[in-house]
């Protein structure tokens, strides 16, 4: 059993896509082990995306991520890191496969509706960034 962090980003929340994203997870047998709304400060967004701090898009990304509320979730299931990434589609919505969340709803490489951890180590860091043990249900 694996866990991953999912975020419905400010564009997804303001676009009314929370229900749609959660529905896709549930329809695909992914269990939600934790969820909450959070409005990140700029500093908190910078901490979350610290691995990207040398990238040219870092300032814009952290400004966007702190521009409004996000929904953060812990997803649980077999192979859920890869499964979630498959449902999201590629970072660049123009390269995302048909029927993926980003292909269906994103219109910008940065404002791409959702985030998902890319590996077990990043999942552990990212889950711990938002949730403590008491807030996560399940095993
Ligand atoms: P995410 O999966 O959350 O991981 C890092 C984020 O940085 C990514 O989604 C996009 O929101 C953003 N991002 C990645 N690449 C670029 C890029 N080339 N230009 C702007 N934003 C990007």
mmCIF file of C-alpha atoms and ligand atoms in Angstrom:
data_model
loop_
_atom_site.group_PDB
_atom_site.id
_atom_site.type_symbol
_atom_site.label_atom_id
_atom_site.label_comp_id
_atom_site.label_asym_id
_atom_site.label_seq_id
_atom_site.Cartn_x
_atom_site.Cartn_y
_atom_site.Cartn_z
ATOM 1 C CA UNK A 1 0.000 0.000 0.000
ATOM 2 C CA UNK A 2 1.344 3.404 -1.015
ATOM 3 C CA UNK A 3 0.506 7.029 -0.217
ATOM 4 C CA UNK A 4 0.874 10.216 -2.224
ATOM 5 C CA UNK A 5 0.087 13.898 -1.849
ATOM 6 C CA UNK A 6 -2.427 15.479 -4.191
ATOM 7 C CA UNK A 7 -3.181 19.193 -4.444
ATOM 8 C CA UNK A 8 -6.066 20.842 -6.252
ATOM 9 C CA UNK A 9 -4.283 24.124 -7.007
ATOM 10 C CA UNK A 10 -5.845 27.609 -6.718
ATOM 11 C CA UNK A 11 -6.979 27.519 -10.381
ATOM 12 C CA UNK A 12 -8.717 24.166 -9.798
ATOM 13 C CA UNK A 13 -10.449 25.389 -6.649
ATOM 14 C CA UNK A 14 -11.580 28.703 -8.172
ATOM 15 C CA UNK A 15 -12.655 26.847 -11.306
ATOM 16 C CA UNK A 16 -15.024 24.625 -9.314
ATOM 17 C CA UNK A 17 -13.077 21.444 -10.051
ATOM 18 C CA UNK A 18 -12.743 19.954 -6.551
ATOM 19 C CA UNK A 19 -15.685 17.586 -7.063
ATOM 20 C CA UNK A 20 -14.514 16.523 -10.518
ATOM 21 C CA UNK A 21 -10.988 15.703 -9.311
ATOM 22 C CA UNK A 22 -12.215 13.796 -6.252
ATOM 23 C CA UNK A 23 -14.742 11.926 -8.420
ATOM 24 C CA UNK A 24 -11.946 10.763 -10.744
ATOM 25 C CA UNK A 25 -9.919 9.496 -7.794
ATOM 26 C CA UNK A 26 -12.872 7.621 -6.295
ATOM 27 C CA UNK A 27 -13.948 6.212 -9.658
ATOM 28 C CA UNK A 28 -10.453 4.790 -10.072
ATOM 29 C CA UNK A 29 -10.416 3.047 -6.714
ATOM 30 C CA UNK A 30 -8.136 5.553 -4.967
ATOM 31 C CA UNK A 31 -8.870 6.047 -1.274
ATOM 32 C CA UNK A 32 -8.730 9.512 0.302
ATOM 33 C CA UNK A 33 -6.916 9.161 3.623
ATOM 34 C CA UNK A 34 -6.872 12.897 4.476
ATOM 35 C CA UNK A 35 -8.093 16.186 3.027
ATOM 36 C CA UNK A 36 -8.205 19.869 3.954
ATOM 37 C CA UNK A 37 -8.449 23.343 2.487
ATOM 38 C CA UNK A 38 -5.405 25.555 2.945
ATOM 39 C CA UNK A 39 -4.395 29.013 1.728
ATOM 40 C CA UNK A 40 -0.600 28.914 1.564
ATOM 41 C CA UNK A 41 1.489 31.967 2.413
ATOM 42 C CA UNK A 42 4.225 32.834 -0.077
ATOM 43 C CA UNK A 43 6.815 31.439 2.342
ATOM 44 C CA UNK A 44 4.893 28.185 2.774
ATOM 45 C CA UNK A 45 4.612 27.799 -1.012
ATOM 46 C CA UNK A 46 8.362 28.428 -1.338
ATOM 47 C CA UNK A 47 9.041 25.737 1.278
ATOM 48 C CA UNK A 48 6.832 23.235 -0.489
ATOM 49 C CA UNK A 49 8.482 23.815 -3.868
ATOM 50 C CA UNK A 50 12.035 24.238 -2.456
ATOM 51 C CA UNK A 51 13.414 21.670 -4.948
ATOM 52 C CA UNK A 52 12.494 24.085 -7.752
ATOM 53 C CA UNK A 53 14.063 27.196 -6.214
ATOM 54 C CA UNK A 54 16.698 27.564 -8.943
ATOM 55 C CA UNK A 55 14.156 27.206 -11.746
ATOM 56 C CA UNK A 56 13.146 30.284 -13.751
ATOM 57 C CA UNK A 57 9.470 29.701 -12.937
ATOM 58 C CA UNK A 58 9.941 29.527 -9.136
ATOM 59 C CA UNK A 59 8.781 33.089 -8.329
ATOM 60 C CA UNK A 60 5.759 32.883 -10.561
ATOM 61 C CA UNK A 61 4.859 29.380 -9.334
ATOM 62 C CA UNK A 62 4.998 30.310 -5.640
ATOM 63 C CA UNK A 63 3.025 33.502 -6.284
ATOM 64 C CA UNK A 64 0.351 31.457 -8.043
ATOM 65 C CA UNK A 65 0.275 28.744 -5.364
ATOM 66 C CA UNK A 66 -0.271 31.370 -2.659
ATOM 67 C CA UNK A 67 -2.883 33.311 -4.654
ATOM 68 C CA UNK A 68 -5.889 31.418 -3.272
ATOM 69 C CA UNK A 69 -6.962 28.318 -1.392
ATOM 70 C CA UNK A 70 -5.850 24.805 -2.344
ATOM 71 C CA UNK A 71 -7.314 21.425 -1.460
ATOM 72 C CA UNK A 72 -4.592 19.120 -0.165
ATOM 73 C CA UNK A 73 -5.194 15.370 0.050
ATOM 74 C CA UNK A 74 -3.402 12.198 1.020
ATOM 75 C CA UNK A 75 -4.303 9.452 -1.440
ATOM 76 C CA UNK A 76 -3.822 5.812 -0.588
ATOM 77 C CA UNK A 77 -3.775 2.652 -2.676
ATOM 78 C CA UNK A 78 -1.665 0.177 -4.544
ATOM 79 C CA UNK A 79 0.739 1.992 -6.871
ATOM 80 C CA UNK A 80 -1.102 5.255 -6.116
ATOM 81 C CA UNK A 81 1.860 7.546 -6.946
ATOM 82 C CA UNK A 82 1.910 6.351 -10.561
ATOM 83 C CA UNK A 83 -1.880 6.012 -10.746
ATOM 84 C CA UNK A 84 -2.383 9.613 -9.657
ATOM 85 C CA UNK A 85 0.211 10.835 -12.153
ATOM 86 C CA UNK A 86 -1.565 8.920 -14.882
ATOM 87 C CA UNK A 87 -4.900 10.535 -13.980
ATOM 88 C CA UNK A 88 -3.296 14.012 -13.874
ATOM 89 C CA UNK A 89 -1.441 13.736 -17.193
ATOM 90 C CA UNK A 90 1.815 15.484 -18.144
ATOM 91 C CA UNK A 91 2.801 18.794 -16.481
ATOM 92 C CA UNK A 92 2.367 20.529 -19.836
ATOM 93 C CA UNK A 93 -1.339 20.089 -20.650
ATOM 94 C CA UNK A 94 -0.508 20.166 -24.378
ATOM 95 C CA UNK A 95 1.469 16.943 -23.910
ATOM 96 C CA UNK A 96 -1.036 15.315 -21.532
ATOM 97 C CA UNK A 97 -2.950 12.275 -22.756
ATOM 98 C CA UNK A 98 -6.630 12.504 -23.681
ATOM 99 C CA UNK A 99 -8.979 12.108 -20.749
ATOM 100 C CA UNK A 100 -6.463 13.252 -18.132
ATOM 101 C CA UNK A 101 -7.268 16.037 -15.660
ATOM 102 C CA UNK A 102 -4.713 18.461 -17.104
ATOM 103 C CA UNK A 103 -5.669 17.760 -20.719
ATOM 104 C CA UNK A 104 -9.333 18.261 -19.900
ATOM 105 C CA UNK A 105 -9.042 21.386 -17.726
ATOM 106 C CA UNK A 106 -5.622 23.100 -17.801
ATOM 107 C CA UNK A 107 -4.739 25.890 -20.192
ATOM 108 C CA UNK A 108 -1.314 26.887 -18.855
ATOM 109 C CA UNK A 109 1.861 24.911 -18.012
ATOM 110 C CA UNK A 110 1.988 26.561 -14.583
ATOM 111 C CA UNK A 111 -1.712 26.796 -13.754
ATOM 112 C CA UNK A 112 -2.239 23.103 -14.328
ATOM 113 C CA UNK A 113 -5.051 22.343 -11.837
ATOM 114 C CA UNK A 114 -3.379 19.582 -9.801
ATOM 115 C CA UNK A 115 -0.111 18.501 -8.238
ATOM 116 C CA UNK A 116 0.953 14.950 -7.364
ATOM 117 C CA UNK A 117 4.106 13.600 -5.719
ATOM 118 C CA UNK A 118 6.520 11.992 -8.177
ATOM 119 C CA UNK A 119 8.263 9.357 -5.992
ATOM 120 C CA UNK A 120 7.991 7.684 -2.562
ATOM 121 C CA UNK A 121 10.593 10.030 -0.987
ATOM 122 C CA UNK A 122 8.906 13.184 -2.260
ATOM 123 C CA UNK A 123 5.502 11.781 -1.223
ATOM 124 C CA UNK A 124 6.753 11.299 2.346
ATOM 125 C CA UNK A 125 8.145 14.861 2.457
ATOM 126 C CA UNK A 126 5.079 16.426 0.874
ATOM 127 C CA UNK A 127 2.563 14.537 3.055
ATOM 128 C CA UNK A 128 4.530 15.545 6.154
ATOM 129 C CA UNK A 129 4.530 19.158 4.971
ATOM 130 C CA UNK A 130 0.732 19.342 5.346
ATOM 131 C CA UNK A 131 -0.462 16.547 7.621
ATOM 132 C CA UNK A 132 0.410 14.969 10.941
ATOM 133 C CA UNK A 133 -0.309 11.310 11.775
ATOM 134 C CA UNK A 134 -3.568 12.112 13.591
ATOM 135 C CA UNK A 135 -5.036 13.729 10.456
ATOM 136 C CA UNK A 136 -4.494 10.673 8.242
ATOM 137 C CA UNK A 137 -6.954 7.800 8.468
ATOM 138 C CA UNK A 138 -6.229 4.206 7.544
ATOM 139 C CA UNK A 139 -3.423 1.861 8.332
HETATM 140 P P1 LIG B 1 3.758 20.543 -10.366
HETATM 141 O O1 LIG B 1 3.479 19.156 -10.785
HETATM 142 O O2 LIG B 1 3.056 21.081 -9.174
HETATM 143 O O3 LIG B 1 5.339 20.711 -10.136
HETATM 144 C C1 LIG B 1 6.022 21.910 -10.308
HETATM 145 C C2 LIG B 1 5.158 22.965 -10.922
HETATM 146 O O4 LIG B 1 5.878 24.001 -11.523
HETATM 147 C C3 LIG B 1 4.343 22.365 -12.054
HETATM 148 O O5 LIG B 1 3.384 21.503 -11.586
HETATM 149 C C4 LIG B 1 3.850 23.624 -12.725
HETATM 150 O O6 LIG B 1 2.789 24.230 -11.993
HETATM 151 C C5 LIG B 1 5.092 24.480 -12.591
HETATM 152 N N1 LIG B 1 5.921 24.371 -13.793
HETATM 153 C C6 LIG B 1 6.625 23.321 -14.220
HETATM 154 N N2 LIG B 1 7.282 23.581 -15.339
HETATM 155 C C7 LIG B 1 6.995 24.850 -15.621
HETATM 156 C C8 LIG B 1 7.376 25.700 -16.661
HETATM 157 N N3 LIG B 1 8.204 25.304 -17.637
HETATM 158 N N4 LIG B 1 6.875 26.943 -16.650
HETATM 159 C C9 LIG B 1 6.086 27.345 -15.654
HETATM 160 N N5 LIG B 1 5.673 26.561 -14.629
HETATM 161 C C10 LIG B 1 6.122 25.330 -14.630
#
